Short mmCIF file of C-alpha atoms in Angstrom, two decimals:
data_model
loop_
_atom_site.label_atom_id
_atom_site.label_comp_id
_atom_site.label_asym_id
_atom_site.label_seq_id
_atom_site.Cartn_x
_atom_site.Cartn_y
_atom_site.Cartn_z
CA GLU A 1 -3.95 -13.76 16.21
CA VAL A 2 -3.69 -10.02 17.90
CA GLN A 3 -6.07 -8.42 17.49
CA LEU A 4 -7.37 -4.20 19.01
CA VAL A 5 -10.14 -3.22 18.60
CA GLU A 6 -10.49 0.31 20.17
CA SER A 7 -14.32 1.92 20.39
CA GLY A 8 -15.69 5.16 22.09
CA GLY A 9 -14.69 7.33 19.17
CA ASN A 10 -16.62 11.11 18.92
CA LEU A 11 -18.66 13.60 18.52
CA VAL A 12 -17.66 16.14 21.57
CA GLN A 13 -17.24 19.74 22.17
CA PRO A 14 -15.01 21.77 23.82
CA GLY A 15 -15.01 21.07 27.89
CA GLY A 16 -16.42 18.04 27.23
CA SER A 17 -14.95 14.57 28.55
CA LEU A 18 -14.91 10.72 26.98
CA ARG A 19 -13.47 7.02 26.86
CA LEU A 20 -12.20 5.19 24.38
CA SER A 21 -11.40 1.74 25.01
CA CYS A 22 -9.47 -0.83 23.48
CA ALA A 23 -9.95 -4.91 23.72
CA ALA A 24 -7.29 -6.83 23.16
CA SER A 25 -7.32 -10.17 22.00
CA GLY A 26 -4.76 -13.35 21.00
CA PHE A 27 -2.00 -12.30 22.98
CA THR A 28 -1.23 -12.55 26.92
CA PHE A 29 -3.02 -9.04 27.29
CA SER A 30 -1.26 -8.17 31.24
CA THR A 31 2.11 -8.88 30.32
CA HIS A 32 2.45 -6.26 28.21
CA TRP A 33 2.25 -2.09 28.46
CA MET A 34 0.29 -0.73 26.01
CA GLN A 35 0.45 3.02 24.28
CA TRP A 36 -2.36 5.44 23.39
CA VAL A 37 -0.98 7.24 19.97
CA ARG A 38 -2.73 10.11 18.11
CA GLN A 39 -3.10 11.06 14.63
CA PRO A 40 -4.76 14.73 13.51
CA PRO A 41 -6.20 15.33 10.30
CA GLY A 42 -3.54 14.84 6.73
CA LYS A 43 -0.56 14.94 9.66
CA GLY A 44 1.47 12.59 11.86
CA LEU A 45 1.36 10.20 14.55
CA VAL A 46 1.79 10.90 17.93
CA TRP A 47 2.88 9.97 21.29
CA VAL A 48 -0.65 9.87 23.82
CA SER A 49 0.67 7.68 26.72
CA ARG A 50 1.69 4.33 27.88
CA ILE A 51 0.72 2.11 30.94
CA LYS A 52 2.94 -0.61 32.78
CA SER A 53 1.68 -4.48 32.13
CA ASP A 54 0.43 -4.13 36.07
CA GLY A 55 -1.35 -0.25 35.50
CA SER A 56 1.52 0.66 38.78
CA SER A 57 2.79 3.00 36.02
CA THR A 58 2.47 5.52 33.21
CA SER A 59 2.53 8.63 31.76
CA TYR A 60 1.55 11.49 29.26
CA ALA A 61 2.71 13.74 26.82
CA ASP A 62 3.08 17.15 27.85
CA SER A 63 -0.32 18.73 25.94
CA VAL A 64 -2.59 15.68 27.77
CA LYS A 65 -1.20 15.90 30.98
CA GLY A 66 -3.29 16.98 33.52
CA ARG A 67 -6.95 16.20 30.96
CA PHE A 68 -6.09 12.76 30.23
CA THR A 69 -5.60 9.58 31.89
CA ILE A 70 -5.10 5.36 30.45
CA SER A 71 -5.97 2.82 33.04
CA ARG A 72 -6.74 -1.03 31.83
CA ASP A 73 -8.81 -4.24 32.93
CA ASN A 74 -6.50 -6.70 32.70
CA ALA A 75 -9.28 -8.71 33.42
CA LYS A 76 -11.26 -7.61 30.89
CA ASN A 77 -8.49 -7.68 28.44
CA THR A 78 -9.24 -3.59 28.47
CA LEU A 79 -7.28 -0.69 28.49
CA TYR A 80 -8.72 2.75 28.33
CA LEU A 81 -7.81 6.14 28.14
CA GLN A 82 -10.10 8.95 29.82
CA MET A 83 -10.54 12.33 28.31
CA ASN A 84 -12.08 15.12 29.99
CA SER A 85 -11.60 19.40 29.23
CA LEU A 86 -11.01 17.57 24.95
CA ARG A 87 -10.44 21.59 23.03
CA ALA A 88 -10.41 21.75 19.51
CA GLU A 89 -6.52 20.47 18.97
CA ASP A 90 -7.36 17.39 20.52
CA THR A 91 -9.20 16.03 17.08
CA ALA A 92 -7.93 13.30 15.78
CA VAL A 93 -7.33 9.23 14.95
CA TYR A 94 -6.98 7.75 17.84
CA TYR A 95 -4.66 4.01 17.97
CA CYS A 96 -4.23 1.57 20.55
CA ALA A 97 -1.26 -0.37 20.49
CA ARG A 98 1.54 -2.75 21.38
CA GLU A 99 5.15 -1.93 23.42
CA SER A 100 7.01 -5.34 22.71
CA SER A 101 11.05 -4.01 24.10
CA SER A 102 11.16 -0.75 22.24
CA TRP A 103 8.86 -1.25 19.00
CA LEU A 104 4.93 -1.01 18.82
CA ASP A 105 4.48 -4.33 17.52
CA TYR A 106 0.24 -4.20 16.48
CA TRP A 107 -1.66 -0.98 15.86
CA GLY A 108 -5.53 -0.84 16.45
CA GLN A 109 -8.27 0.50 13.58
CA GLY A 110 -8.37 3.66 15.08
CA ASN A 111 -10.72 5.47 16.02
CA LEU A 112 -12.05 9.43 15.31
CA VAL A 113 -12.57 12.11 17.94
CA THR A 114 -13.98 14.85 17.03
CA VAL A 115 -12.80 18.01 19.05
CA SER A 116 -16.17 20.49 18.05
CA SER A 117 -19.07 22.55 19.32
CA SER B 1 12.08 17.49 23.62
CA TYR B 2 14.03 15.75 21.49
CA GLU B 3 13.03 15.27 18.01
CA LEU B 4 13.65 13.39 14.76
CA THR B 5 13.93 14.71 11.18
CA GLN B 6 12.07 13.56 7.94
CA PRO B 7 12.36 14.35 4.56
CA PRO B 8 8.19 15.47 3.68
CA SER B 9 9.04 13.25 0.26
CA VAL B 10 10.26 11.28 -1.27
CA SER B 11 10.09 9.96 -4.27
CA VAL B 12 11.22 7.11 -6.46
CA SER B 13 10.18 5.01 -9.92
CA PRO B 14 9.37 1.87 -10.10
CA GLY B 15 12.27 -1.38 -9.52
CA GLN B 16 14.40 1.85 -8.23
CA THR B 17 16.01 2.17 -4.66
CA ALA B 18 14.39 4.86 -2.64
CA SER B 19 15.55 5.69 0.63
CA ILE B 20 14.35 7.43 3.50
CA THR B 21 16.21 8.72 6.26
CA CYS B 22 15.90 10.59 9.99
CA SER B 23 18.39 12.32 11.88
CA GLY B 24 18.66 13.52 15.51
CA ASP B 25 20.77 14.68 17.90
CA ASN B 26 22.45 11.06 19.67
CA LEU B 27 20.76 8.78 17.04
CA GLY B 28 23.54 5.90 16.83
CA TYR B 29 22.67 4.82 20.41
CA LYS B 30 19.40 4.81 19.43
CA TYR B 31 16.38 1.35 19.23
CA VAL B 32 14.52 3.20 15.69
CA SER B 33 12.10 1.12 14.77
CA TRP B 34 10.03 2.49 11.01
CA TYR B 35 6.41 2.38 10.69
CA GLN B 36 4.84 1.69 7.31
CA GLN B 37 1.04 3.82 7.19
CA LYS B 38 -1.35 3.36 4.16
CA PRO B 39 -4.09 6.21 3.69
CA GLY B 40 -7.26 4.67 5.84
CA GLN B 41 -5.25 2.15 7.49
CA SER B 42 -3.26 1.63 10.65
CA PRO B 43 0.39 2.00 10.75
CA VAL B 44 2.10 -1.16 10.87
CA MET B 45 5.53 -1.88 11.57
CA VAL B 46 8.04 -3.10 9.23
CA ILE B 47 11.10 -2.42 11.24
CA TYR B 48 12.89 -2.02 14.11
CA GLN B 49 16.09 -1.79 16.59
CA ASP B 50 17.30 -0.29 13.65
CA THR B 51 17.88 -3.52 11.14
CA LYS B 52 15.09 -6.06 12.08
CA ARG B 53 12.04 -6.99 9.91
CA PRO B 54 8.68 -8.54 11.57
CA SER B 55 7.80 -11.63 10.39
CA GLY B 56 5.20 -10.47 6.98
CA ILE B 57 8.00 -7.64 6.67
CA PRO B 58 9.16 -8.52 2.51
CA GLU B 59 13.15 -8.69 2.50
CA ARG B 60 13.37 -5.64 0.01
CA PHE B 61 13.32 -3.70 3.34
CA SER B 62 16.37 -3.02 5.60
CA GLY B 63 17.23 -0.30 8.34
CA SER B 64 21.17 1.17 9.23
CA ASN B 65 21.95 2.58 12.03
CA SER B 66 25.07 5.29 11.76
CA GLY B 67 26.28 8.62 13.20
CA ASN B 68 23.66 10.97 13.81
CA THR B 69 20.91 9.84 10.81
CA VAL B 70 19.09 6.61 9.98
CA THR B 71 18.10 5.26 6.33
CA LEU B 72 15.22 2.89 6.06
CA THR B 73 16.02 1.08 2.46
CA ILE B 74 13.19 0.07 0.21
CA SER B 75 15.03 -2.45 -3.25
CA GLY B 76 13.01 -2.79 -5.79
CA THR B 77 10.28 -0.99 -5.14
CA GLN B 78 7.02 -1.71 -5.89
CA ALA B 79 3.32 0.54 -6.05
CA LEU B 80 1.91 -1.16 -3.48
CA ASP B 81 5.41 1.07 -1.52
CA GLU B 82 3.53 4.05 -1.59
CA ALA B 83 2.62 6.12 1.82
CA ASP B 84 3.58 7.22 4.75
CA TYR B 85 6.36 6.03 6.76
CA TYR B 86 7.36 6.99 10.09
CA CYS B 87 10.78 6.44 12.30
CA GLN B 88 10.08 6.38 16.51
CA VAL B 89 12.72 6.23 19.16
CA TRP B 90 12.14 6.18 22.67
CA ASP B 91 13.92 9.81 24.51
CA ASN B 92 13.60 9.51 28.47
CA SER B 93 11.02 6.76 28.52
CA THR B 94 8.72 8.30 26.35
CA VAL B 95 7.62 8.02 22.25
CA VAL B 96 8.77 9.95 19.70
CA PHE B 97 8.05 9.81 16.28
CA GLY B 98 9.45 11.02 13.19
CA GLY B 99 7.86 13.87 11.09
CA GLY B 100 6.93 10.89 7.96
CA THR B 101 8.20 10.50 4.24
CA LYS B 102 5.00 9.81 1.69
CA LEU B 103 6.47 8.05 -0.20
CA THR B 104 5.14 8.51 -4.13
CA VAL B 105 6.11 5.29 -6.51
CA LEU B 106 6.01 6.87 -9.54
#
């Protein structure tokens, strides 16, 4: 059974940093691109970032470019999102998702990040 | 940047057919996926590649893609189908979601 379990969400002050993790199991992690998607409270889904199966290619939404870094450790079957210079508008539930061809077929349970003083 | 437009809300009576649209430029040339999200839960894919249904998704869910508009159709809508629905495409190697449609079954 495919499972994606996020962790690391917390309350952080503006300008602070946080690292999210997503532990994957039930599939061959190293063969799949992975993504982060976020959802501000009461709002819709917003794409954040994606990373190639071997970690050699990444892309980011303009809103997080230069502040967030996606990475992965295929030996640990874990996806990461390092978030720096956090802003109030980064407050959201963050989901990791598995990418299969042109769709996102499995999603984690979500992890809340709150940026507030 | 590419934009997908969905109606904010759609209402349907139980047992009737619900249609949720998603529009965007040249959408017919892109593969569209649809996701269902119930309150407090993670999104679940219900349609991929315009018309395909993942295993475990009821047959009452179907998708179509024509021109600049795609449609998610739920036949014989049930109360448990009440949720937010999002369409999704790729544009320049980035993922784009529609704004979401709240389906109310009443």
